[in-house]
Short mmCIF file of C-alpha atoms and ligand atoms in Angstrom, two decimals:
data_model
loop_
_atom_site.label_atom_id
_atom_site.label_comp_id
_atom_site.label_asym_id
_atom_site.label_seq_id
_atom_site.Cartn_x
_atom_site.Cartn_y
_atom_site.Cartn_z
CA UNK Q 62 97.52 95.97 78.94
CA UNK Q 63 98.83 96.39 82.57
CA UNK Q 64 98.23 99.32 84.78
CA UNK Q 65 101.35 100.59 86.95
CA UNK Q 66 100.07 100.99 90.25
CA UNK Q 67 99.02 104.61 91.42
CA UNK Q 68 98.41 105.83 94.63
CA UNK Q 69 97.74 110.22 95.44
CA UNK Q 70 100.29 110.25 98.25
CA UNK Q 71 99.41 112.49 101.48
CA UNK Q 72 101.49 115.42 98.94
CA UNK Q 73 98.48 114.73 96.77
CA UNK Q 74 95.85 115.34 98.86
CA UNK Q 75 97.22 118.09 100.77
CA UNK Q 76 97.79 119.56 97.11
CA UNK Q 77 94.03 119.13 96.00
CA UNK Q 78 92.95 121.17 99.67
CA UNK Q 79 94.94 124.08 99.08
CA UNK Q 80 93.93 123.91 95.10
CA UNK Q 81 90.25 123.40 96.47
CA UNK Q 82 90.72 125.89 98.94
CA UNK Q 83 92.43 129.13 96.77
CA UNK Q 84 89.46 128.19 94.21
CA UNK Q 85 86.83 128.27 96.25
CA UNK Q 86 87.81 131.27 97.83
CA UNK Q 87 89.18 132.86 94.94
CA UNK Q 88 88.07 131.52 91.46
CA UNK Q 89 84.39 130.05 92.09
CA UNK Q 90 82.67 133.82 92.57
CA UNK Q 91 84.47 135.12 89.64
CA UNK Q 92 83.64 132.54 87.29
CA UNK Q 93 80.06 133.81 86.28
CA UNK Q 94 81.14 137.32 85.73
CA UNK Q 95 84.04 136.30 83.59
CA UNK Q 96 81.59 133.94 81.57
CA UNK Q 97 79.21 136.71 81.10
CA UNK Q 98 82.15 139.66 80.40
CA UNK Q 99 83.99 136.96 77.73
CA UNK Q 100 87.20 138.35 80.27
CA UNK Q 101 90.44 137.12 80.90
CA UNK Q 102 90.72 136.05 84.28
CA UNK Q 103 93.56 137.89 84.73
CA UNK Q 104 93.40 138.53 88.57
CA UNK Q 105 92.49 134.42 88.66
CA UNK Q 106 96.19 134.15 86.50
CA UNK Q 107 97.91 136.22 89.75
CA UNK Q 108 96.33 134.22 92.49
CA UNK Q 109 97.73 131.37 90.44
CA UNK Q 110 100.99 132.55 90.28
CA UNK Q 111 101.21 133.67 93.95
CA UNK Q 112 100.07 130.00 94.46
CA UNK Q 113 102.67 128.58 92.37
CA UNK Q 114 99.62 127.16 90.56
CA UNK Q 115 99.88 128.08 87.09
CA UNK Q 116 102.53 125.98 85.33
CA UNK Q 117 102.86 123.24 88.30
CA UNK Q 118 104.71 121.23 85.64
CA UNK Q 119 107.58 122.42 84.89
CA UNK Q 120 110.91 121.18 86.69
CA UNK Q 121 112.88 122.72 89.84
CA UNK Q 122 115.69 123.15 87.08
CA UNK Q 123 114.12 125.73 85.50
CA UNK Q 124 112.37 127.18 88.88
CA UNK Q 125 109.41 125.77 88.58
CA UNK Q 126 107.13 123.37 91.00
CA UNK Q 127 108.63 119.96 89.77
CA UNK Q 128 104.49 118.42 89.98
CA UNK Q 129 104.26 115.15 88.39
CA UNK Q 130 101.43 114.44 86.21
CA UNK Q 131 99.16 112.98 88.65
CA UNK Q 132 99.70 116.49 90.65
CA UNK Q 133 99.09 118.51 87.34
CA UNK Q 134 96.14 116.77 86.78
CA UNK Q 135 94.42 117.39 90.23
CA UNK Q 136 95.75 121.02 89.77
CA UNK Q 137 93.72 121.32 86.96
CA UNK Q 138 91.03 119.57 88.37
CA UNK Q 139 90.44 121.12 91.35
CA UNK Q 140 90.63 124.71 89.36
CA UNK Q 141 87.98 123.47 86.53
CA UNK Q 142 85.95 122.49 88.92
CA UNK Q 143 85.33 125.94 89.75
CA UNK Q 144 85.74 127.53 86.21
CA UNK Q 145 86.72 125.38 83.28
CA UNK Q 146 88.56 128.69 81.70
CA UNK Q 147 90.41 129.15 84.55
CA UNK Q 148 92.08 125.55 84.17
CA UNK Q 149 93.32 126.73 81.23
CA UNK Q 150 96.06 128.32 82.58
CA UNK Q 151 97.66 125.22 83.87
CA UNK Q 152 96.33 123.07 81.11
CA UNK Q 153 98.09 125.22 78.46
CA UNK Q 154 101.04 126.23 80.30
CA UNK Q 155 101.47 122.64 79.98
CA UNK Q 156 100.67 122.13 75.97
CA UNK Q 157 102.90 125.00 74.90
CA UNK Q 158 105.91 124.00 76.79
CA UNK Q 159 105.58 119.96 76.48
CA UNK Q 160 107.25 120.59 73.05
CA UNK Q 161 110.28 121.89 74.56
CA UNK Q 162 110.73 119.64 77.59
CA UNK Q 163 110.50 116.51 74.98
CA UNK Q 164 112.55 117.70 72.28
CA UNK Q 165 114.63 121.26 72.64
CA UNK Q 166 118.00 122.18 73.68
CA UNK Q 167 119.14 122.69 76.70
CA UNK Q 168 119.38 126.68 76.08
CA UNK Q 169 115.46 126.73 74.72
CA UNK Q 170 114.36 125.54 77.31
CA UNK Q 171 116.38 127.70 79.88
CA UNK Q 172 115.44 130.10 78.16
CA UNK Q 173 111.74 130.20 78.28
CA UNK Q 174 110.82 127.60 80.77
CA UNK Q 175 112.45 129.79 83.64
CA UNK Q 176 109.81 133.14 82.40
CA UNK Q 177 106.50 130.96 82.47
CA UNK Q 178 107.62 128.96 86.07
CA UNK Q 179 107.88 132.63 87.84
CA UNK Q 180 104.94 133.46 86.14
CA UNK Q 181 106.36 136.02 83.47
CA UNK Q 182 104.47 134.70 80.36
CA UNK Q 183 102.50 132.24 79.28
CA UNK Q 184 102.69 129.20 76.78
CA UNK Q 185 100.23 128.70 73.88
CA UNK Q 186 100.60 125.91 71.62
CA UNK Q 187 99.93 126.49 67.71
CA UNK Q 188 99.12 123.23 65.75
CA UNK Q 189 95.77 123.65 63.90
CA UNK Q 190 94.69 125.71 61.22
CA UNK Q 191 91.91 126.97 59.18
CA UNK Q 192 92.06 123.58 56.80
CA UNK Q 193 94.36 121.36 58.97
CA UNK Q 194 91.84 120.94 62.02
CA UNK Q 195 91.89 116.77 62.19
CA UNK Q 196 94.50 116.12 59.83
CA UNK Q 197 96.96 118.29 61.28
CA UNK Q 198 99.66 117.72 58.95
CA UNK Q 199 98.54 119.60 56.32
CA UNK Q 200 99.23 122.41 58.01
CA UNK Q 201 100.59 125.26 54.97
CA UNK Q 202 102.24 127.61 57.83
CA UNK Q 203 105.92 127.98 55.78
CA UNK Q 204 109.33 128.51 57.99
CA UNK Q 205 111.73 129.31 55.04
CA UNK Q 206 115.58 129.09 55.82
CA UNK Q 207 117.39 132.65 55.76
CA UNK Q 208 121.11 132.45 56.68
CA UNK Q 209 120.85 131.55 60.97
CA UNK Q 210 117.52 132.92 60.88
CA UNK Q 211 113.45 131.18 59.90
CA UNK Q 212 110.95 133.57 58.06
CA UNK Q 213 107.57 132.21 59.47
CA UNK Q 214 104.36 133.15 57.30
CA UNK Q 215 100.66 131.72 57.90
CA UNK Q 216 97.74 131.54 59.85
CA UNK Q 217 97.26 129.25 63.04
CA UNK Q 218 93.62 128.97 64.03
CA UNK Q 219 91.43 127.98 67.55
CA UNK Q 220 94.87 128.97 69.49
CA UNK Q 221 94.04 128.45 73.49
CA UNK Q 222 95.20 132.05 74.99
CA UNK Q 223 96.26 133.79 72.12
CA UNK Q 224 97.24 137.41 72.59
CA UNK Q 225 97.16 137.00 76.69
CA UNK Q 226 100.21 134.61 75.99
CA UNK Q 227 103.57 135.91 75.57
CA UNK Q 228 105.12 132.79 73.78
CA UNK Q 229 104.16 129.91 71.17
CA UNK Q 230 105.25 126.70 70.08
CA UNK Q 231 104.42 127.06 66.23
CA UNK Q 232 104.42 124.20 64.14
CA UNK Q 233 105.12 124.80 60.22
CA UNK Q 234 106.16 123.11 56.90
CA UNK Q 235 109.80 123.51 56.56
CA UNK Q 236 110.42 121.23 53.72
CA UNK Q 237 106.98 121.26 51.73
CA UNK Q 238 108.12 117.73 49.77
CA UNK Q 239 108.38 115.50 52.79
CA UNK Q 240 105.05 115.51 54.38
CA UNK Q 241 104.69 115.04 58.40
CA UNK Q 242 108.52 114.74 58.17
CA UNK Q 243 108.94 117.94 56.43
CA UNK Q 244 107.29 120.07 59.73
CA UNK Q 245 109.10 121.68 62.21
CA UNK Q 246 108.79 123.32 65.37
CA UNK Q 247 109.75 126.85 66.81
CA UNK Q 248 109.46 129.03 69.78
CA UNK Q 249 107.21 132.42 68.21
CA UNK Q 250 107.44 135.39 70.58
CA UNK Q 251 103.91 137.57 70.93
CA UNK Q 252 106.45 140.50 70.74
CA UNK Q 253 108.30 139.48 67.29
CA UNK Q 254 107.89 141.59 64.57
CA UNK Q 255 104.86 140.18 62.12
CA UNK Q 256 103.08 138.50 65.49
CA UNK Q 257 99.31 139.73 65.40
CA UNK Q 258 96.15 137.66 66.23
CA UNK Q 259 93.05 137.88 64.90
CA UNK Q 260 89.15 138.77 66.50
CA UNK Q 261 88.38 136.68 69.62
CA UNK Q 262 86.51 133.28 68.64
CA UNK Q 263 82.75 133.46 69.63
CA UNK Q 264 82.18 130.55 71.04
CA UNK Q 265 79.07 128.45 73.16
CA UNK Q 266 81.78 127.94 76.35
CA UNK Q 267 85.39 128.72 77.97
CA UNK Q 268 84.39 132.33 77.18
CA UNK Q 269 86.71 133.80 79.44
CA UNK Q 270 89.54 132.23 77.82
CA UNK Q 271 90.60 133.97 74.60
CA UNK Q 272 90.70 131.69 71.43
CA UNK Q 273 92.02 133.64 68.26
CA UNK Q 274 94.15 133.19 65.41
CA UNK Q 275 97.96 133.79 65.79
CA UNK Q 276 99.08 135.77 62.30
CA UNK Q 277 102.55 135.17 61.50
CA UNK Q 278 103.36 137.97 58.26
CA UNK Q 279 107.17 137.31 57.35
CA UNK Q 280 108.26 136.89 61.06
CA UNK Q 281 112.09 136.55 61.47
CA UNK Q 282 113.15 134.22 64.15
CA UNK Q 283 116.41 132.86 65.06
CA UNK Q 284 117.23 129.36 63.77
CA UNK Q 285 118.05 128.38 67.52
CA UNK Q 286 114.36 128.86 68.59
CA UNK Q 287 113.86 125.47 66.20
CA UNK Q 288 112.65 123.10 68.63
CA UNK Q 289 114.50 119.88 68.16
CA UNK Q 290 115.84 119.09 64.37
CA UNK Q 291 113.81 119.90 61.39
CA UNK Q 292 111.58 117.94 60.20
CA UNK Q 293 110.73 116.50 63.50
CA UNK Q 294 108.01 119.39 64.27
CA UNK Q 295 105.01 117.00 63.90
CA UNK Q 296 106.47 113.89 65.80
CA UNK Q 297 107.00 116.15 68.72
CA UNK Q 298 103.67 117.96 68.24
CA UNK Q 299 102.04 114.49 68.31
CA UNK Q 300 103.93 112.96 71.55
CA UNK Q 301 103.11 116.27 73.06
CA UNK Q 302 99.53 115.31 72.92
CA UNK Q 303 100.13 111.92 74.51
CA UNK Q 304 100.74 113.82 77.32
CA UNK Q 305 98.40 116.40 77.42
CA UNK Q 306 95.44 115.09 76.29
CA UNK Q 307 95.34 114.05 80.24
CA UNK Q 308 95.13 117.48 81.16
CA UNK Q 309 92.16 117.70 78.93
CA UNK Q 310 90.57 114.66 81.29
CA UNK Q 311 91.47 116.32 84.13
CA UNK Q 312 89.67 119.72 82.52
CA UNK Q 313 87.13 117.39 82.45
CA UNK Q 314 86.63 115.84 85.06
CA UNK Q 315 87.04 119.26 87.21
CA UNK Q 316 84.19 120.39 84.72
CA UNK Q 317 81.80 117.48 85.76
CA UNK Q 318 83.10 116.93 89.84
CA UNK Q 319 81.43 121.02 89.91
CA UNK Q 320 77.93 119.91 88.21
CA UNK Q 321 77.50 117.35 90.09
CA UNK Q 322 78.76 118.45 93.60
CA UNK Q 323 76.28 121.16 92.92
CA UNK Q 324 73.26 119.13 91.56
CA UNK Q 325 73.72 117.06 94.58
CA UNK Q 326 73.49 119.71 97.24
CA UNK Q 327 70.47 121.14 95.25
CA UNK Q 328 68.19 117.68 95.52
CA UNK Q 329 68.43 117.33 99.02
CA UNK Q 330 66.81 121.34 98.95
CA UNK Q 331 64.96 121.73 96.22
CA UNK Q 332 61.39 120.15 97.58
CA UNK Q 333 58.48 118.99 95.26
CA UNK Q 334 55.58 116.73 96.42
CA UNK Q 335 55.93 117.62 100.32
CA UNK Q 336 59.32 116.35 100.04
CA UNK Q 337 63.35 117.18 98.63
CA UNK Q 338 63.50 115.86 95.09
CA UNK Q 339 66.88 113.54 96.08
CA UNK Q 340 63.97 111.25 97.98
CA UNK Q 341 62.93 109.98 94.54
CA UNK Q 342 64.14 106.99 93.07
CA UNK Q 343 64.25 107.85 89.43
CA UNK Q 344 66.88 110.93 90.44
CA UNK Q 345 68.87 109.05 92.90
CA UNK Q 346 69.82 106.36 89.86
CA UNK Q 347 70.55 109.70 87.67
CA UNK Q 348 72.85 110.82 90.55
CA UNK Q 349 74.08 107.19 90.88
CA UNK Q 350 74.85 106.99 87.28
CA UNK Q 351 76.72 110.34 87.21
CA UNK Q 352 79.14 109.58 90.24
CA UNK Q 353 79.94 105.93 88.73
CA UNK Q 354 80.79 107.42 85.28
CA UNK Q 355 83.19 110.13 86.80
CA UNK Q 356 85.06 107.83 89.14
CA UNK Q 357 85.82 105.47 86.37
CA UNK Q 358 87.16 108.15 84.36
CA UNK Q 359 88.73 109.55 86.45
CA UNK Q 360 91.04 106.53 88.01
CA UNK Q 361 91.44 105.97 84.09
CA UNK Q 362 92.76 109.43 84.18
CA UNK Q 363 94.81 109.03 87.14
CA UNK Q 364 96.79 105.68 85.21
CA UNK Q 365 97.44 107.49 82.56
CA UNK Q 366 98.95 110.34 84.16
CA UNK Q 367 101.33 107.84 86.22
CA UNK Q 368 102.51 106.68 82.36
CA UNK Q 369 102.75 110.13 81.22
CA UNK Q 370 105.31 110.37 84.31
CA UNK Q 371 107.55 106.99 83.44
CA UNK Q 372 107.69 108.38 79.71
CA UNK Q 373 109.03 111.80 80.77
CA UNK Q 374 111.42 110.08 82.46
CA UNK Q 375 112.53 108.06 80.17
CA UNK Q 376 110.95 104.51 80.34
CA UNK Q 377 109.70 103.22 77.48
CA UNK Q 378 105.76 102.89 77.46
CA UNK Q 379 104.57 101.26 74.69
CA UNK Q 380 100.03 102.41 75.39
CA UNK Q 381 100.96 105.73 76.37
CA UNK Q 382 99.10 106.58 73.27
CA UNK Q 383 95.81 104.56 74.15
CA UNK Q 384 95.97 105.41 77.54
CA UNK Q 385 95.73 109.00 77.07
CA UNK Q 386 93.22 109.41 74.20
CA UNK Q 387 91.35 106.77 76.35
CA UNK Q 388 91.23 109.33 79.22
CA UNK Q 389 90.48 112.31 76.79
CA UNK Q 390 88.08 110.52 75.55
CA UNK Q 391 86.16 108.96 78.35
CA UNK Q 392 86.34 112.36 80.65
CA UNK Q 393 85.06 114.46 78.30
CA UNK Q 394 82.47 112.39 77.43
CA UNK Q 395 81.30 111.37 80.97
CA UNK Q 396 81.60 115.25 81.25
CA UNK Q 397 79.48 116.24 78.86
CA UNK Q 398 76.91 113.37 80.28
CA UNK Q 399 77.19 114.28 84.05
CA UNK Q 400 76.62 118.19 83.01
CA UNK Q 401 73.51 117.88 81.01
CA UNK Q 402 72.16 115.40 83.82
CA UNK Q 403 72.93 118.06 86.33
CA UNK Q 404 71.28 120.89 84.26
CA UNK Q 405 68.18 118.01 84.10
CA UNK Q 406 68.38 117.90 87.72
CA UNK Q 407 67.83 121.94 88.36
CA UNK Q 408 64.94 121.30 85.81
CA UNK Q 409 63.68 125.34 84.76
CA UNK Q 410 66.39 126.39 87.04
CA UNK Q 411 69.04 124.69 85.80
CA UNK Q 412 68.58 126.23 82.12
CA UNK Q 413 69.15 129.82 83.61
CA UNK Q 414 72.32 131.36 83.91
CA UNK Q 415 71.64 132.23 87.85
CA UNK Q 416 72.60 128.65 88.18
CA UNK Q 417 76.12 127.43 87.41
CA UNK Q 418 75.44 124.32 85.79
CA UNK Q 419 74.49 125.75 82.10
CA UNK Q 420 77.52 127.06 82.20
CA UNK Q 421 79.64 123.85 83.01
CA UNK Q 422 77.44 122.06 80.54
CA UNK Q 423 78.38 124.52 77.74
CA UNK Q 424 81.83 124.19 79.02
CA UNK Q 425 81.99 120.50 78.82
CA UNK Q 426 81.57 120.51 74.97
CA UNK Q 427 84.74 121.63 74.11
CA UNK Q 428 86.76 118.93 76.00
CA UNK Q 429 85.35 116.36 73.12
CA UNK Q 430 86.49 118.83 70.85
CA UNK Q 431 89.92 119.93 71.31
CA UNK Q 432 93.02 118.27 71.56
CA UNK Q 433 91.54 116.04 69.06
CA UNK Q 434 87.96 115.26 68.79
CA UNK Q 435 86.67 112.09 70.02
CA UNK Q 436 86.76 110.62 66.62
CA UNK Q 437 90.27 111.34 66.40
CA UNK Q 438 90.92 109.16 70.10
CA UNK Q 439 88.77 106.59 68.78
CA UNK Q 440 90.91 106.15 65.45
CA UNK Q 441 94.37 106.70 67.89
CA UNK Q 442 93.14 104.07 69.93
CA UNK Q 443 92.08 101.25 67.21
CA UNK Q 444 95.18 102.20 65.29
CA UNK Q 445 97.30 101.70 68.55
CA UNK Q 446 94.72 98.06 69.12
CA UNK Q 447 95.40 96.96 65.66
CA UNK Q 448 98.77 97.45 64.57
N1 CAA Z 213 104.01 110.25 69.12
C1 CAA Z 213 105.07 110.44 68.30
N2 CAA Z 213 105.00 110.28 66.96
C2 CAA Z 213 103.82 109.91 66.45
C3 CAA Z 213 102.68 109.70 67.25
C4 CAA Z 213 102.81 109.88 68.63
N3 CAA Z 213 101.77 109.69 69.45
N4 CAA Z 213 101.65 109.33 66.47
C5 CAA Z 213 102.13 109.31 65.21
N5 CAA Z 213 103.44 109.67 65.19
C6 CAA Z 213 104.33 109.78 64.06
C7 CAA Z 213 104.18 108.59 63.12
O1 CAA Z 213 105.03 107.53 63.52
C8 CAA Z 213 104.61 109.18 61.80
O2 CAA Z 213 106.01 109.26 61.76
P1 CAA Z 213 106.87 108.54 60.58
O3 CAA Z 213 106.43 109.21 59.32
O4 CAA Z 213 108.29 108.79 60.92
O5 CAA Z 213 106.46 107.10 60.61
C9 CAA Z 213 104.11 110.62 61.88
O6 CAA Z 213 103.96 110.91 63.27
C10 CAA Z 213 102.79 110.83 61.20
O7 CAA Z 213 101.87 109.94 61.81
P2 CAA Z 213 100.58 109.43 61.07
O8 CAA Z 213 100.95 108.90 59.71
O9 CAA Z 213 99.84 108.54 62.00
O10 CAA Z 213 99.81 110.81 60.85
P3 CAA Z 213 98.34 111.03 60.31
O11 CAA Z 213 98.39 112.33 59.61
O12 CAA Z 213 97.78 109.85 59.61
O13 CAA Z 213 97.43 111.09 61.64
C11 CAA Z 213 96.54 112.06 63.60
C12 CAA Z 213 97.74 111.78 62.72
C13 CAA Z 213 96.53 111.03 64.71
C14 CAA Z 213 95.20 112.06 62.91
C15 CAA Z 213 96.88 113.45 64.11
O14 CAA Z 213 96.90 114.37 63.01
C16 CAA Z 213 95.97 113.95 65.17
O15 CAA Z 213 96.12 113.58 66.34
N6 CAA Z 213 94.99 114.81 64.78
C17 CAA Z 213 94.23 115.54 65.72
C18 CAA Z 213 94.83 116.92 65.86
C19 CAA Z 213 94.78 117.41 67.23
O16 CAA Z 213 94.73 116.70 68.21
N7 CAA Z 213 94.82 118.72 67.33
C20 CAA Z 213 94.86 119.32 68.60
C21 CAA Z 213 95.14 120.78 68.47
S1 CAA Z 213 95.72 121.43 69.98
C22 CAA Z 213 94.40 121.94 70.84
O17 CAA Z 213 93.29 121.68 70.53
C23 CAA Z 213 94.78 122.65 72.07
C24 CAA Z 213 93.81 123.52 72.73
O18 CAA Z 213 93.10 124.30 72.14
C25 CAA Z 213 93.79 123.50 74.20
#
């Protein structure tokens, strides 16, 4: 498998200081408090905005940044580094509108591209449910032809900023008969008629981003939000991921940069024995360890986002696929290793929530979860090896 060259220009760099800069400033001393309160970050969401920060994606065309993925990704990073929620602004911005830069009409994606680049609304994405976690196509959401319009009815479940966001890419069955090929995609509004979410998810980490169900009870939608022809819904929903799942490594690798930047600066303090606890050998391997582990995730990361950006331009890339469940995969699990050693590092400390690193660790868990477990990337990638 060959690896197109990558290099973060000086646009790169200069990116990741003002990212690192506006978080550490901005985002870093709210992300306890926002942990604690289970809160929106909603003045985090402005300071994005003002940044231009928040959906660095999405093409000049439509008014947005015009970031390429490599600059999405350190985006993200440099924001989940301070609070993994946080990223999820950019992350998701990203996964609900993927859908429509791969596959809608020109209009669509005028339409509601434009909004979440000035920072109008955001952009959920609405795949799983309740029984179709894994095995996504057997979703049972129903879109049901009447005259120019869809009548949506289900249940979407685990949806990344639902209620805070104002639109959704909803996936659903539109011809029950045909399978994967019988699923379509559509643009949902938060303020059609039928739209309501349920309870907020109570979950171990991300707490301050809202995770709910999206309700759809007989919602009447216009046949031109269809995104792309029917029956290609779950083709779209699936190359969406290709790309995306590299925000999730980025998420990731934010997630872990934080625990261990911080578990570093505590050793050479903390003192035990007459002397700071980063002049023992058995921690200095640990710390080794954890900084070899993240840089080889994250220059996997960084390939994959350079063939995210030849496929969205239209060359052909035959491992996108591997590539980014490979990142997924090996971020979020060098993640979740680098945060539990950095929790082992603050020993007593470290378990406490005065300390920032129980939090990142609880964090970390989800990025082997979503987007696909890590099952799931290990089955993508030995279907992709195999065929
Ligand atoms: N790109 C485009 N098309 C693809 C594709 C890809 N990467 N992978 C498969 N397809 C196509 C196949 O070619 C096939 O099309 P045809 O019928 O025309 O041949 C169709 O899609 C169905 O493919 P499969 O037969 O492989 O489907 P499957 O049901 O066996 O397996 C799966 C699919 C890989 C397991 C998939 O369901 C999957 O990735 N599951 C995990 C679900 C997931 O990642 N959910 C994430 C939810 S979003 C989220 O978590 C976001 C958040 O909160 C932040």
């Amino acid at each position: 498998m060959s690896v197109p060259l990558y290099s973060p220009s000086e646009e790169h760099e200069m990116l990741r200081e003002a990212v690192r800069a506006l978080a550490d400033e901005k985002i870093a001393p709210r992300a306890a408090a926002a942990d604690e309160n289970e809160e929106f970050p909603a003045d985090v969401y402005k300071d994005l905005v003002a940044a231009d920060f928040h959906a660095v994606h999405i093409p000049e065309e439509y008014g947005g940044a015009g970031a390429d993925a490599l600059a999405t990704v350190i985006v993200i990073e440099e924001i989940a580094r301070a609070c993994a929620s946080s990223s999820l602004i950019p992350a998701v911005n990203k996964l609900g509108t993927v859908p429509l830069l791969l596959s809608a009409s020109e209009e669509l994606k005028t339409q509601y591209l434009t909004p979440v680049a000035r920072g109008d609304g955001m952009f959920s994405y609405a795949l799983s449910e309740a029984d179709a976690g894994s095995d996504a196509a057997a979703m049972k959401t129903r879109a049901v032809p009447d005259g120019d319009h869809y009548i949506l009815n289900g249940t979407k479940s685990w949806i990344t900023n639902a209620g805070i966001s104002e639109y959704y890419t909803v996936m659903a069955v539109t011809d029950p008969t045909a399978g994967p090929r019988g699923i379509s995609a559509f643009v949902v509004e938060k303020s059609d008629e039928g739209v309501s979410f349920g309870p907020k998810e109570k979950k171990l980490g991300i707490k301050a981003s809202p995770t709910r169900q999206v309700i759809l009870n007989n919602v009447r939608i216009p046949a031109t939000r269809m995104i792309g022809a029917p029956g290609t819904g779950f083709k779209t929903a699936l190359a969406t991921l290709d790309h995306t799942r590299i925000t999730i490594a980025a998420q990731a690798l934010g997630i872990a940069q934080g625990a261990l930047d911080y578990a570093i600066g505590y050793v050479k303090q903390r003192k035990q024995f007459g002397r700071p606890i980063a002049d023992f050998q058995g921690l200095q391997f640990m710390i080794a360890d954890m900084a070899m582990k993240l840089e080889s995730a994250r220059q996997l990361t960084y390939a994959a986002a350079a063939k995210s950006d030849l496929a969205m331009h239209g060359t052909p890339v035959k491992d996108l696929t591997f590539f980014s469940s490979a990142a997924k995969c090996a971020a979020s699990d060098a993640a979740m290793d680098i945060t539990t050693d950095a929790v082992q590092l603050l020993g007593g400390y470290g378990y406490t929530r005065d300390y920032p690193v129980e939090r990142m660790m609880r964090d970390a868990k989800i990025t082997q979860i979503y987007e696909g477990t890590n099952q799931i990337q290990r089955m993508v990638m030995a279907r992709q090896l195999l065929k």
